[in-house]
């Protein structure tokens, strides 16, 4: 008899390219057979997130939870927790999820909640990281996979990748270079997390 599969829930808000990188790794590296883990569900807070269609095409359970339909951050996060917990996840991944989470939410998943952030943390926490890195004159940029704690973008670092900043970069060209690095390190960090637990 094989071991029961461990469920991963991915939260997105946008394009879903990190979700796609994770789905590809899970399939190519046979996470179900080798790591007893699977991406069980994808939850988006935006109905127009292209990542939702990606997940649907791949046959994953997809859920939409529109934050604008909730009166407060707490109400939204409580509903989000109920949705996520229905899958009894071993791991919850933020993959371009653009809502700040309440301390209650973070505490509930502490130790099994991971984010990818488009900067070399602790530099450039928060939003508009690429524009800010260019304005500061940074010569290297990058991405960070970290455990989420109540302090925004400050949890323990699991993986990082650096990329060069080119003299003629715009926020968009830099973002594309960083994103390519994200697609390498996020699946890698998740695989390592699963291997050691
Ligand atoms: N929540 C906690 N408590 N800790 C972290 O480290 C978190 C988090 C929630 C999301 C991802 C994050 C990032 O990697 C993340 C890390 C959104 C915002 C934001 O300001 C900031 C950081 C991150 C995600 N969002 C606005 C808000 O009011 C909305 C912006 C929008 O909808 O476009 O929530 O950088
Ligand atoms: C990624 O670059 C991710 O690091 C970033 O949004 C992009 C999502 O792309 N996350 C944040 O900025 C969190 N505040 P994707 O939807 O194609 O994965």
PDB file of C-alpha atoms and ligand atoms in Angstrom:
ATOM      1  CA  UNK A   1       0.000   0.000   0.000  1.00  0.00           C
ATOM      2  CA  UNK A   2       1.367   3.442  -0.869  1.00  0.00           C
ATOM      3  CA  UNK A   3       1.594   6.330   1.578  1.00  0.00           C
ATOM      4  CA  UNK A   4      -1.232   8.877   1.436  1.00  0.00           C
ATOM      5  CA  UNK A   5      -0.493  11.933  -0.696  1.00  0.00           C
ATOM      6  CA  UNK A   6       0.381  15.198   0.996  1.00  0.00           C
ATOM      7  CA  UNK A   7      -1.608  18.129  -0.328  1.00  0.00           C
ATOM      8  CA  UNK A   8      -0.117  21.408  -1.500  1.00  0.00           C
ATOM      9  CA  UNK A   9      -2.410  24.427  -1.927  1.00  0.00           C
ATOM     10  CA  UNK A  10      -1.169  27.306  -4.111  1.00  0.00           C
ATOM     11  CA  UNK A  11      -2.514  30.862  -3.755  1.00  0.00           C
ATOM     12  CA  UNK A  12      -2.273  33.167  -6.766  1.00  0.00           C
ATOM     13  CA  UNK A  13      -3.484  36.566  -7.964  1.00  0.00           C
ATOM     14  CA  UNK A  14      -2.084  36.890 -11.464  1.00  0.00           C
ATOM     15  CA  UNK A  15      -0.311  35.307 -14.395  1.00  0.00           C
ATOM     16  CA  UNK A  16       0.574  32.128 -12.560  1.00  0.00           C
ATOM     17  CA  UNK A  17       3.970  31.566 -14.149  1.00  0.00           C
ATOM     18  CA  UNK A  18       5.350  30.380 -10.801  1.00  0.00           C
ATOM     19  CA  UNK A  19       2.339  28.080 -10.461  1.00  0.00           C
ATOM     20  CA  UNK A  20       3.152  26.744 -13.912  1.00  0.00           C
ATOM     21  CA  UNK A  21       6.782  26.121 -12.936  1.00  0.00           C
ATOM     22  CA  UNK A  22       5.587  24.255  -9.844  1.00  0.00           C
ATOM     23  CA  UNK A  23       3.076  22.168 -11.829  1.00  0.00           C
ATOM     24  CA  UNK A  24       5.761  21.291 -14.370  1.00  0.00           C
ATOM     25  CA  UNK A  25       8.245  20.234 -11.678  1.00  0.00           C
ATOM     26  CA  UNK A  26       5.612  18.171  -9.881  1.00  0.00           C
ATOM     27  CA  UNK A  27       4.870  16.325 -13.085  1.00  0.00           C
ATOM     28  CA  UNK A  28       8.404  15.932 -14.447  1.00  0.00           C
ATOM     29  CA  UNK A  29       9.896  14.965 -11.099  1.00  0.00           C
ATOM     30  CA  UNK A  30       6.950  12.712 -10.231  1.00  0.00           C
ATOM     31  CA  UNK A  31       6.256  14.302  -6.884  1.00  0.00           C
ATOM     32  CA  UNK A  32       3.296  11.969  -6.289  1.00  0.00           C
ATOM     33  CA  UNK A  33       5.415   8.836  -6.554  1.00  0.00           C
ATOM     34  CA  UNK A  34       8.703  10.168  -5.182  1.00  0.00           C
ATOM     35  CA  UNK A  35       7.636  12.720  -2.587  1.00  0.00           C
ATOM     36  CA  UNK A  36       4.074  11.595  -1.820  1.00  0.00           C
ATOM     37  CA  UNK A  37       2.888  15.104  -2.586  1.00  0.00           C
ATOM     38  CA  UNK A  38       0.620  16.797  -5.109  1.00  0.00           C
ATOM     39  CA  UNK A  39      -0.718  20.233  -5.919  1.00  0.00           C
ATOM     40  CA  UNK A  40      -4.244  19.647  -4.705  1.00  0.00           C
ATOM     41  CA  UNK A  41      -5.838  23.026  -5.308  1.00  0.00           C
ATOM     42  CA  UNK A  42      -5.242  26.541  -6.579  1.00  0.00           C
ATOM     43  CA  UNK A  43      -7.020  29.497  -4.995  1.00  0.00           C
ATOM     44  CA  UNK A  44      -7.118  32.959  -6.583  1.00  0.00           C
ATOM     45  CA  UNK A  45      -8.459  36.175  -5.080  1.00  0.00           C
ATOM     46  CA  UNK A  46      -9.010  37.593  -8.572  1.00  0.00           C
ATOM     47  CA  UNK A  47     -11.479  36.211 -11.108  1.00  0.00           C
ATOM     48  CA  UNK A  48      -9.362  37.489 -14.017  1.00  0.00           C
ATOM     49  CA  UNK A  49      -6.136  35.779 -12.918  1.00  0.00           C
ATOM     50  CA  UNK A  50      -4.767  33.967 -15.991  1.00  0.00           C
ATOM     51  CA  UNK A  51      -3.223  31.439 -13.577  1.00  0.00           C
ATOM     52  CA  UNK A  52      -6.718  30.140 -12.763  1.00  0.00           C
ATOM     53  CA  UNK A  53      -7.281  29.112 -16.375  1.00  0.00           C
ATOM     54  CA  UNK A  54      -3.860  27.454 -16.425  1.00  0.00           C
ATOM     55  CA  UNK A  55      -4.719  25.383 -13.397  1.00  0.00           C
ATOM     56  CA  UNK A  56      -8.153  24.517 -14.761  1.00  0.00           C
ATOM     57  CA  UNK A  57      -6.619  23.319 -18.023  1.00  0.00           C
ATOM     58  CA  UNK A  58      -4.233  21.133 -16.047  1.00  0.00           C
ATOM     59  CA  UNK A  59      -7.202  19.567 -14.272  1.00  0.00           C
ATOM     60  CA  UNK A  60      -6.459  20.984 -10.831  1.00  0.00           C
ATOM     61  CA  UNK A  61      -9.183  21.978  -8.402  1.00  0.00           C
ATOM     62  CA  UNK A  62      -9.592  25.746  -8.785  1.00  0.00           C
ATOM     63  CA  UNK A  63     -11.269  28.110  -6.423  1.00  0.00           C
ATOM     64  CA  UNK A  64     -12.031  31.790  -6.611  1.00  0.00           C
ATOM     65  CA  UNK A  65     -12.325  33.844  -3.446  1.00  0.00           C
ATOM     66  CA  UNK A  66     -12.832  37.498  -4.368  1.00  0.00           C
ATOM     67  CA  UNK A  67     -11.507  39.684  -1.560  1.00  0.00           C
ATOM     68  CA  UNK A  68     -13.730  42.599  -2.652  1.00  0.00           C
ATOM     69  CA  UNK A  69     -16.760  40.569  -1.575  1.00  0.00           C
ATOM     70  CA  UNK A  70     -15.628  40.563   2.061  1.00  0.00           C
ATOM     71  CA  UNK A  71     -16.108  43.450   4.487  1.00  0.00           C
ATOM     72  CA  UNK A  72     -12.660  43.188   6.046  1.00  0.00           C
ATOM     73  CA  UNK A  73      -9.252  41.560   5.783  1.00  0.00           C
ATOM     74  CA  UNK A  74     -10.166  39.365   8.727  1.00  0.00           C
ATOM     75  CA  UNK A  75     -13.376  38.170   7.090  1.00  0.00           C
ATOM     76  CA  UNK A  76     -11.562  37.397   3.845  1.00  0.00           C
ATOM     77  CA  UNK A  77      -8.740  35.563   5.602  1.00  0.00           C
ATOM     78  CA  UNK A  78     -11.186  33.535   7.696  1.00  0.00           C
ATOM     79  CA  UNK A  79     -13.006  32.423   4.534  1.00  0.00           C
ATOM     80  CA  UNK A  80      -9.676  31.712   2.853  1.00  0.00           C
ATOM     81  CA  UNK A  81      -8.568  29.526   5.766  1.00  0.00           C
ATOM     82  CA  UNK A  82     -11.797  27.516   5.573  1.00  0.00           C
ATOM     83  CA  UNK A  83     -11.271  26.930   1.844  1.00  0.00           C
ATOM     84  CA  UNK A  84      -7.634  25.965   2.277  1.00  0.00           C
ATOM     85  CA  UNK A  85      -8.249  23.710   5.271  1.00  0.00           C
ATOM     86  CA  UNK A  86     -10.791  21.689   3.298  1.00  0.00           C
ATOM     87  CA  UNK A  87      -7.725  20.262   1.523  1.00  0.00           C
ATOM     88  CA  UNK A  88      -5.819  19.519   4.750  1.00  0.00           C
ATOM     89  CA  UNK A  89      -2.621  20.926   3.256  1.00  0.00           C
ATOM     90  CA  UNK A  90       0.865  19.960   4.266  1.00  0.00           C
ATOM     91  CA  UNK A  91       2.104  23.111   2.537  1.00  0.00           C
ATOM     92  CA  UNK A  92       0.542  26.412   1.442  1.00  0.00           C
ATOM     93  CA  UNK A  93       2.439  28.305  -1.268  1.00  0.00           C
ATOM     94  CA  UNK A  94       2.039  31.984  -2.142  1.00  0.00           C
ATOM     95  CA  UNK A  95       2.840  32.307  -5.848  1.00  0.00           C
ATOM     96  CA  UNK A  96       2.272  35.912  -6.849  1.00  0.00           C
ATOM     97  CA  UNK A  97      -0.450  36.246  -4.227  1.00  0.00           C
ATOM     98  CA  UNK A  98      -0.970  39.968  -3.750  1.00  0.00           C
ATOM     99  CA  UNK A  99      -2.944  40.304  -0.507  1.00  0.00           C
ATOM    100  CA  UNK A 100      -1.243  40.903   2.814  1.00  0.00           C
ATOM    101  CA  UNK A 101      -2.312  38.211   5.259  1.00  0.00           C
ATOM    102  CA  UNK A 102      -3.456  38.763   8.833  1.00  0.00           C
ATOM    103  CA  UNK A 103      -1.322  37.552  11.762  1.00  0.00           C
ATOM    104  CA  UNK A 104      -4.075  35.003  12.543  1.00  0.00           C
ATOM    105  CA  UNK A 105      -3.785  33.513   9.077  1.00  0.00           C
ATOM    106  CA  UNK A 106      -0.002  33.395   9.254  1.00  0.00           C
ATOM    107  CA  UNK A 107      -0.056  31.795  12.722  1.00  0.00           C
ATOM    108  CA  UNK A 108      -2.544  29.173  11.540  1.00  0.00           C
ATOM    109  CA  UNK A 109      -0.119  27.975   8.827  1.00  0.00           C
ATOM    110  CA  UNK A 110       3.150  28.864  10.540  1.00  0.00           C
ATOM    111  CA  UNK A 111       5.929  26.535   9.405  1.00  0.00           C
ATOM    112  CA  UNK A 112       4.027  25.370   6.316  1.00  0.00           C
ATOM    113  CA  UNK A 113       3.432  28.725   4.575  1.00  0.00           C
ATOM    114  CA  UNK A 114       5.995  29.754   1.941  1.00  0.00           C
ATOM    115  CA  UNK A 115       6.280  32.805  -0.342  1.00  0.00           C
ATOM    116  CA  UNK A 116       8.358  33.837  -3.316  1.00  0.00           C
ATOM    117  CA  UNK A 117       9.346  37.476  -3.364  1.00  0.00           C
ATOM    118  CA  UNK A 118      10.907  39.270  -6.346  1.00  0.00           C
ATOM    119  CA  UNK A 119      13.936  40.771  -4.587  1.00  0.00           C
ATOM    120  CA  UNK A 120      17.002  39.731  -2.652  1.00  0.00           C
ATOM    121  CA  UNK A 121      15.477  40.030   0.816  1.00  0.00           C
ATOM    122  CA  UNK A 122      15.931  41.746   3.205  1.00  0.00           C
ATOM    123  CA  UNK A 123      16.257  44.419   0.505  1.00  0.00           C
ATOM    124  CA  UNK A 124      13.050  45.756  -1.051  1.00  0.00           C
ATOM    125  CA  UNK A 125      10.257  44.215   0.964  1.00  0.00           C
ATOM    126  CA  UNK A 126       6.738  45.029  -0.223  1.00  0.00           C
ATOM    127  CA  UNK A 127       5.670  46.112  -3.699  1.00  0.00           C
ATOM    128  CA  UNK A 128       7.328  47.634  -6.836  1.00  0.00           C
ATOM    129  CA  UNK A 129      10.622  45.914  -6.074  1.00  0.00           C
ATOM    130  CA  UNK A 130      12.064  46.154  -9.604  1.00  0.00           C
ATOM    131  CA  UNK A 131      11.438  49.880  -9.983  1.00  0.00           C
ATOM    132  CA  UNK A 132      12.946  50.486  -6.556  1.00  0.00           C
ATOM    133  CA  UNK A 133      16.022  48.329  -7.303  1.00  0.00           C
ATOM    134  CA  UNK A 134      16.636  50.306 -10.524  1.00  0.00           C
ATOM    135  CA  UNK A 135      16.160  53.634  -8.736  1.00  0.00           C
ATOM    136  CA  UNK A 136      18.701  52.576  -6.099  1.00  0.00           C
ATOM    137  CA  UNK A 137      21.223  51.751  -8.819  1.00  0.00           C
ATOM    138  CA  UNK A 138      21.487  48.069  -7.871  1.00  0.00           C
ATOM    139  CA  UNK A 139      23.882  46.043 -10.030  1.00  0.00           C
ATOM    140  CA  UNK A 140      22.380  42.726  -8.964  1.00  0.00           C
ATOM    141  CA  UNK A 141      18.768  41.815  -8.297  1.00  0.00           C
ATOM    142  CA  UNK A 142      17.064  38.519  -7.625  1.00  0.00           C
ATOM    143  CA  UNK A 143      14.385  36.533  -5.884  1.00  0.00           C
ATOM    144  CA  UNK A 144      13.866  34.957  -2.468  1.00  0.00           C
ATOM    145  CA  UNK A 145      11.856  31.979  -1.275  1.00  0.00           C
ATOM    146  CA  UNK A 146      11.053  32.391   2.398  1.00  0.00           C
ATOM    147  CA  UNK A 147       8.848  31.089   5.146  1.00  0.00           C
ATOM    148  CA  UNK A 148       6.066  33.525   5.878  1.00  0.00           C
ATOM    149  CA  UNK A 149       5.960  35.033   9.345  1.00  0.00           C
ATOM    150  CA  UNK A 150       3.736  37.811  10.675  1.00  0.00           C
ATOM    151  CA  UNK A 151       6.283  40.463   9.679  1.00  0.00           C
ATOM    152  CA  UNK A 152       5.885  41.081   5.943  1.00  0.00           C
ATOM    153  CA  UNK A 153       8.662  39.571   3.790  1.00  0.00           C
ATOM    154  CA  UNK A 154      10.850  38.823   6.819  1.00  0.00           C
ATOM    155  CA  UNK A 155      10.594  35.081   7.412  1.00  0.00           C
ATOM    156  CA  UNK A 156      13.584  32.712   7.319  1.00  0.00           C
ATOM    157  CA  UNK A 157      15.109  32.410   3.848  1.00  0.00           C
ATOM    158  CA  UNK A 158      14.916  29.005   2.130  1.00  0.00           C
ATOM    159  CA  UNK A 159      16.454  29.879  -1.252  1.00  0.00           C
ATOM    160  CA  UNK A 160      17.756  32.841  -3.235  1.00  0.00           C
ATOM    161  CA  UNK A 161      18.945  33.508  -6.768  1.00  0.00           C
ATOM    162  CA  UNK A 162      20.752  36.585  -8.057  1.00  0.00           C
ATOM    163  CA  UNK A 163      20.595  38.002 -11.579  1.00  0.00           C
ATOM    164  CA  UNK A 164      22.528  40.918 -13.089  1.00  0.00           C
ATOM    165  CA  UNK A 165      20.915  44.298 -13.647  1.00  0.00           C
ATOM    166  CA  UNK A 166      21.676  45.560 -17.169  1.00  0.00           C
ATOM    167  CA  UNK A 167      22.352  49.267 -17.832  1.00  0.00           C
ATOM    168  CA  UNK A 168      19.289  49.634 -20.056  1.00  0.00           C
ATOM    169  CA  UNK A 169      16.880  47.631 -17.898  1.00  0.00           C
ATOM    170  CA  UNK A 170      13.309  48.778 -17.352  1.00  0.00           C
ATOM    171  CA  UNK A 171      11.275  47.397 -14.453  1.00  0.00           C
ATOM    172  CA  UNK A 172       9.693  45.042 -17.003  1.00  0.00           C
ATOM    173  CA  UNK A 173      12.926  43.644 -18.471  1.00  0.00           C
ATOM    174  CA  UNK A 174      14.380  43.224 -14.993  1.00  0.00           C
ATOM    175  CA  UNK A 175      11.181  41.537 -13.791  1.00  0.00           C
ATOM    176  CA  UNK A 176      11.356  39.046 -16.662  1.00  0.00           C
ATOM    177  CA  UNK A 177      14.967  38.123 -15.787  1.00  0.00           C
ATOM    178  CA  UNK A 178      14.106  37.764 -12.110  1.00  0.00           C
ATOM    179  CA  UNK A 179      11.015  35.722 -12.928  1.00  0.00           C
ATOM    180  CA  UNK A 180      13.073  33.205 -14.908  1.00  0.00           C
ATOM    181  CA  UNK A 181      15.209  32.716 -11.784  1.00  0.00           C
ATOM    182  CA  UNK A 182      12.066  32.363  -9.655  1.00  0.00           C
ATOM    183  CA  UNK A 183      10.921  29.482 -11.843  1.00  0.00           C
ATOM    184  CA  UNK A 184      14.142  27.653 -10.963  1.00  0.00           C
ATOM    185  CA  UNK A 185      14.348  28.240  -7.228  1.00  0.00           C
ATOM    186  CA  UNK A 186      10.689  27.943  -6.197  1.00  0.00           C
ATOM    187  CA  UNK A 187      10.183  24.328  -7.344  1.00  0.00           C
ATOM    188  CA  UNK A 188      13.659  23.490  -6.025  1.00  0.00           C
ATOM    189  CA  UNK A 189      12.929  24.938  -2.576  1.00  0.00           C
ATOM    190  CA  UNK A 190       9.567  23.161  -2.384  1.00  0.00           C
ATOM    191  CA  UNK A 191      11.166  19.876  -3.398  1.00  0.00           C
ATOM    192  CA  UNK A 192      13.794  20.276  -0.678  1.00  0.00           C
ATOM    193  CA  UNK A 193      11.123  21.144   1.876  1.00  0.00           C
ATOM    194  CA  UNK A 194       9.187  17.990   0.942  1.00  0.00           C
ATOM    195  CA  UNK A 195      12.313  15.819   0.954  1.00  0.00           C
ATOM    196  CA  UNK A 196      13.275  16.807   4.473  1.00  0.00           C
ATOM    197  CA  UNK A 197       9.829  16.244   5.989  1.00  0.00           C
TER     198      UNK A 197
HETATM  199  N1  LIG B   1       1.559  38.278   4.604  1.00  0.00           N
HETATM  200  C1  LIG B   1       2.383  38.248   5.673  1.00  0.00           C
HETATM  201  N2  LIG B   1       1.816  38.381   6.872  1.00  0.00           N
HETATM  202  N3  LIG B   1       3.720  38.109   5.573  1.00  0.00           N
HETATM  203  C2  LIG B   1       4.286  38.017   4.355  1.00  0.00           C
HETATM  204  O1  LIG B   1       5.598  37.885   4.286  1.00  0.00           O
HETATM  205  C3  LIG B   1       3.468  38.054   3.201  1.00  0.00           C
HETATM  206  C4  LIG B   1       2.097  38.185   3.377  1.00  0.00           C
HETATM  207  C5  LIG B   1       1.238  38.246   2.281  1.00  0.00           C
HETATM  208  C6  LIG B   1       1.742  38.218   1.014  1.00  0.00           C
HETATM  209  C7  LIG B   1       3.610  38.247  -0.554  1.00  0.00           C
HETATM  210  C8  LIG B   1       4.145  39.645  -0.730  1.00  0.00           C
HETATM  211  C9  LIG B   1       5.448  39.772  -1.391  1.00  0.00           C
HETATM  212  O2  LIG B   1       6.115  38.787  -1.647  1.00  0.00           O
HETATM  213  C10 LIG B   1       3.113  38.135   0.827  1.00  0.00           C
HETATM  214  C11 LIG B   1       3.993  38.009   1.900  1.00  0.00           C
HETATM  215  C12 LIG B   1       1.182  41.834  -1.313  1.00  0.00           C
HETATM  216  C13 LIG B   1       1.527  43.019  -0.691  1.00  0.00           C
HETATM  217  C14 LIG B   1       0.601  44.190  -0.660  1.00  0.00           C
HETATM  218  O3  LIG B   1       0.957  45.269  -0.214  1.00  0.00           O
HETATM  219  C15 LIG B   1       2.761  43.071  -0.086  1.00  0.00           C
HETATM  220  C16 LIG B   1       3.591  41.974  -0.092  1.00  0.00           C
HETATM  221  C17 LIG B   1       3.223  40.790  -0.716  1.00  0.00           C
HETATM  222  C18 LIG B   1       2.006  40.725  -1.326  1.00  0.00           C
HETATM  223  N4  LIG B   1      -0.673  44.031  -1.114  1.00  0.00           N
HETATM  224  C19 LIG B   1      -1.740  45.039  -1.098  1.00  0.00           C
HETATM  225  C20 LIG B   1      -2.648  44.792   0.127  1.00  0.00           C
HETATM  226  O4  LIG B   1      -3.277  45.793   0.547  1.00  0.00           O
HETATM  227  C21 LIG B   1      -2.630  44.907  -2.300  1.00  0.00           C
HETATM  228  C22 LIG B   1      -1.916  45.087  -3.578  1.00  0.00           C
HETATM  229  C23 LIG B   1      -2.743  44.627  -4.787  1.00  0.00           C
HETATM  230  O5  LIG B   1      -3.846  44.045  -4.604  1.00  0.00           O
HETATM  231  O6  LIG B   1      -2.248  44.788  -5.901  1.00  0.00           O
HETATM  232  O7  LIG B   1      -2.777  43.660   0.588  1.00  0.00           O
HETATM  233  O8  LIG B   1       5.856  40.933  -1.684  1.00  0.00           O
HETATM  234  C1  LIG B   2       6.374  37.044  -9.265  1.00  0.00           C
HETATM  235  O1  LIG B   2       7.465  37.805  -9.759  1.00  0.00           O
HETATM  236  C2  LIG B   2       6.379  37.050  -7.758  1.00  0.00           C
HETATM  237  O2  LIG B   2       7.663  36.996  -7.191  1.00  0.00           O
HETATM  238  C3  LIG B   2       5.738  38.354  -7.469  1.00  0.00           C
HETATM  239  O3  LIG B   2       4.710  38.493  -8.414  1.00  0.00           O
HETATM  240  C4  LIG B   2       5.065  37.748  -9.594  1.00  0.00           C
HETATM  241  C5  LIG B   2       3.968  36.776  -9.882  1.00  0.00           C
HETATM  242  O4  LIG B   2       4.133  36.194 -11.140  1.00  0.00           O
HETATM  243  N1  LIG B   2       5.213  38.408  -6.143  1.00  0.00           N
HETATM  244  C6  LIG B   2       4.983  39.542  -5.536  1.00  0.00           C
HETATM  245  O5  LIG B   2       5.274  40.618  -6.022  1.00  0.00           O
HETATM  246  C7  LIG B   2       4.349  39.429  -4.205  1.00  0.00           C
HETATM  247  N2  LIG B   2       4.104  40.739  -3.716  1.00  0.00           N
HETATM  248  P1  LIG B   2       3.326  34.893 -11.546  1.00  0.00           P
HETATM  249  O6  LIG B   2       1.849  35.152 -11.276  1.00  0.00           O
HETATM  250  O7  LIG B   2       3.604  34.763 -13.003  1.00  0.00           O
HETATM  251  O8  LIG B   2       3.854  33.761 -10.747  1.00  0.00           O
END
